[in-house]
XYZ file of C-alpha atoms in Angstrom:
211
model
C -0.255 -0.005 -0.007
C 1.408 3.338 -0.843
C 2.337 5.213 2.187
C 2.334 2.146 4.635
C 6.427 2.395 4.492
C 6.354 5.905 4.900
C 3.977 5.620 7.985
C 6.235 2.891 9.332
C 9.472 4.705 9.040
C 7.905 7.978 10.851
C 6.277 5.714 13.473
C 9.154 3.512 14.414
C 11.018 6.603 15.335
C 8.455 8.155 17.854
C 9.087 5.827 20.925
C 12.974 5.800 20.591
C 12.968 9.572 20.707
C 10.721 9.693 23.839
C 13.009 6.942 25.374
C 16.279 9.021 24.811
C 14.170 12.404 25.828
C 13.958 14.030 22.435
C 10.106 14.692 23.258
C 9.750 17.748 20.866
C 11.211 15.519 18.369
C 9.170 12.817 19.553
C 6.022 14.864 19.066
C 7.017 16.390 15.460
C 7.341 12.817 14.181
C 4.040 11.272 16.083
C 2.188 14.132 13.950
C 3.820 13.594 10.863
C 3.181 9.722 11.177
C -0.584 10.200 12.247
C -1.003 12.695 9.205
C 0.549 9.678 6.694
C -1.944 7.116 8.676
C -4.848 9.148 8.272
C -3.955 9.618 4.466
C -2.976 6.034 3.785
C -5.310 4.030 5.900
C -8.059 6.177 6.873
C -9.488 7.852 10.130
C -10.439 4.566 11.754
C -7.805 2.128 11.029
C -5.609 0.367 13.590
C -2.244 1.980 12.458
C -3.795 5.373 12.794
C -5.160 4.466 16.427
C -1.552 3.497 17.099
C -0.486 6.976 15.979
C -3.031 8.766 17.514
C -1.906 7.121 20.681
C 1.654 7.669 20.273
C 0.877 11.559 19.997
C -0.969 11.560 23.056
C 2.028 9.973 24.790
C 4.327 12.296 23.520
C 2.411 15.425 24.831
C 1.737 13.439 28.111
C 5.719 13.593 28.628
C 5.526 17.177 27.695
C 2.901 17.704 30.349
C 0.573 19.127 27.872
C -2.167 17.322 29.749
C -4.972 18.966 28.086
C -3.886 18.043 24.570
C -3.022 14.802 25.549
C -6.627 14.161 26.808
C -7.921 15.097 23.599
C -5.789 12.404 21.575
C -6.067 10.051 24.448
C -9.960 10.288 23.977
C -9.811 9.739 20.267
C -7.428 6.637 20.664
C -9.789 5.041 23.121
C -12.797 5.470 20.846
C -10.980 3.919 17.986
C -9.618 1.020 20.116
C -12.999 0.600 21.782
C -14.347 -0.003 18.296
C -11.493 -1.928 17.162
C -10.991 -4.113 19.696
C -14.241 -3.742 22.606
C -14.844 -1.850 25.415
C -13.765 -4.971 27.967
C -10.372 -5.821 26.080
C -7.310 -5.333 28.270
C -5.632 -3.393 25.763
C -8.779 -1.106 25.687
C -8.528 -0.868 29.682
C -4.757 0.209 29.262
C -5.587 3.014 26.809
C -8.293 4.418 29.358
C -6.001 4.012 32.240
C -3.548 6.192 30.203
C -6.383 8.807 29.842
C -7.148 8.687 33.406
C -3.450 9.598 34.177
C -3.732 12.805 32.067
C -7.069 13.369 33.630
C -5.765 12.814 37.198
C -3.037 15.520 36.317
C -5.304 17.967 35.442
C -6.881 17.616 39.033
C -10.224 15.981 37.566
C -9.975 13.343 40.591
C -13.490 12.111 40.332
C -13.532 11.820 36.575
C -10.092 10.132 36.875
C -11.564 7.716 39.553
C -14.542 6.513 37.300
C -11.901 5.553 34.718
C -9.678 3.798 36.978
C -12.523 1.750 38.505
C -13.284 0.760 35.172
C -9.935 -0.522 34.170
C -9.483 -2.444 37.700
C -11.823 -5.237 37.008
C -10.911 -5.837 33.425
C -6.989 -6.068 34.583
C -7.992 -8.360 37.547
C -9.779 -10.494 35.188
C -7.155 -10.460 32.529
C -4.138 -10.227 34.460
C -4.609 -11.281 37.937
C -1.650 -10.631 40.233
C 0.681 -8.666 37.820
C 2.391 -5.499 37.559
C -0.448 -3.911 35.435
C -3.155 -4.782 37.897
C -0.592 -3.441 40.623
C -0.178 -0.307 38.621
C -3.823 0.417 38.208
C -4.294 -0.166 41.893
C -1.526 2.179 42.770
C -2.951 4.923 40.461
C -6.483 4.874 42.011
C -4.886 4.747 45.448
C -2.723 7.694 44.594
C -6.053 9.696 43.369
C -7.916 8.701 46.627
C -5.182 9.967 48.519
C -5.454 13.458 46.417
C -8.932 13.541 47.202
C -8.042 13.115 51.063
C -10.089 9.832 51.022
C -7.129 8.406 53.016
C -8.745 5.115 54.558
C -9.818 3.927 51.230
C -6.610 4.766 49.711
C -4.833 2.719 52.478
C -6.514 -0.089 51.736
C -6.006 0.112 48.025
C -2.251 0.790 48.042
C -1.458 -1.910 50.471
C -3.113 -4.237 47.767
C -0.946 -2.496 45.130
C 2.291 -2.939 47.430
C 1.838 -6.841 48.081
C 1.171 -7.396 44.582
C 4.201 -5.573 43.382
C 6.507 -7.005 46.098
C 4.897 -10.737 44.883
C 5.294 -9.581 41.094
C 8.241 -7.158 40.848
C 10.651 -8.112 43.758
C 10.661 -5.619 46.870
C 13.525 -3.211 45.485
C 12.052 -2.085 42.264
C 11.227 1.695 41.479
C 7.781 0.805 41.046
C 7.452 -0.491 44.489
C 9.086 2.713 45.808
C 6.503 4.480 43.999
C 3.476 2.808 45.791
C 5.665 2.900 49.009
C 5.662 7.203 48.869
C 2.008 7.314 48.407
C 1.705 4.975 51.253
C 3.945 7.131 53.443
C 1.795 10.250 52.758
C -1.508 8.274 53.628
C -0.129 7.005 56.956
C 1.410 10.918 57.713
C -2.270 11.936 56.973
C -3.727 9.511 59.075
C -1.406 10.413 62.113
C 0.829 7.515 61.733
C 3.979 9.297 61.640
C 6.230 6.304 62.682
C 4.907 3.995 59.957
C 5.398 6.587 57.472
C 8.958 7.116 58.429
C 9.604 3.295 57.864
C 8.069 3.517 54.414
C 10.260 6.619 53.510
C 13.219 4.631 54.913
C 12.474 1.902 52.510
C 12.101 4.294 49.607
C 15.765 5.606 50.475
C 17.218 2.183 50.429
C 15.672 1.488 46.922
C 16.792 4.517 45.469
C 20.506 3.782 46.896
C 20.393 0.511 45.512
C 19.236 1.827 42.172
C 21.941 4.432 42.112
C 24.758 1.522 42.952
C 23.454 -0.374 40.120
C 23.718 2.666 37.655
């Protein structure tokens, strides 16, 4: 198909540019890839959906959350039509949308999305880093809403799952420990919060030693 090679050449550069921190270049390539996809495949094709999602991701990394939200909503709509509303891949796109919605402090809206994602992940993945991340994101959201007791229950589930599936010293575990420490602090359990923060420092030291 005319244009397919051009689209692939552009699209294949987007994520590597993000990985190396060249975010402006990643956005430029993502926009070019999307234009090529729409011209070559049409607005509802899987490759167009991939390009929309990549552009949303680049904008998210650039902290342009309102723009990212617009593109994530389009990508989610396309993915729902292509794969179905309850497909794990659709849920992953919804989780990404929830992240940029939450970054704009629209916590109730983000929570609704996160609570749709979670049972899909639990059914599809079980105890898995993806499910643990969904739990952590929901727990962090509840913390921002000052619903600390609810947040604690969710974050403890996330922490246990991450330790089980990723080991006790991963950076992802540290992220949940930070959230849990904040919750414990808010609930007046300062010694427990300090214990979690000490664990975070140990994980960071280990990561620095390996670097």
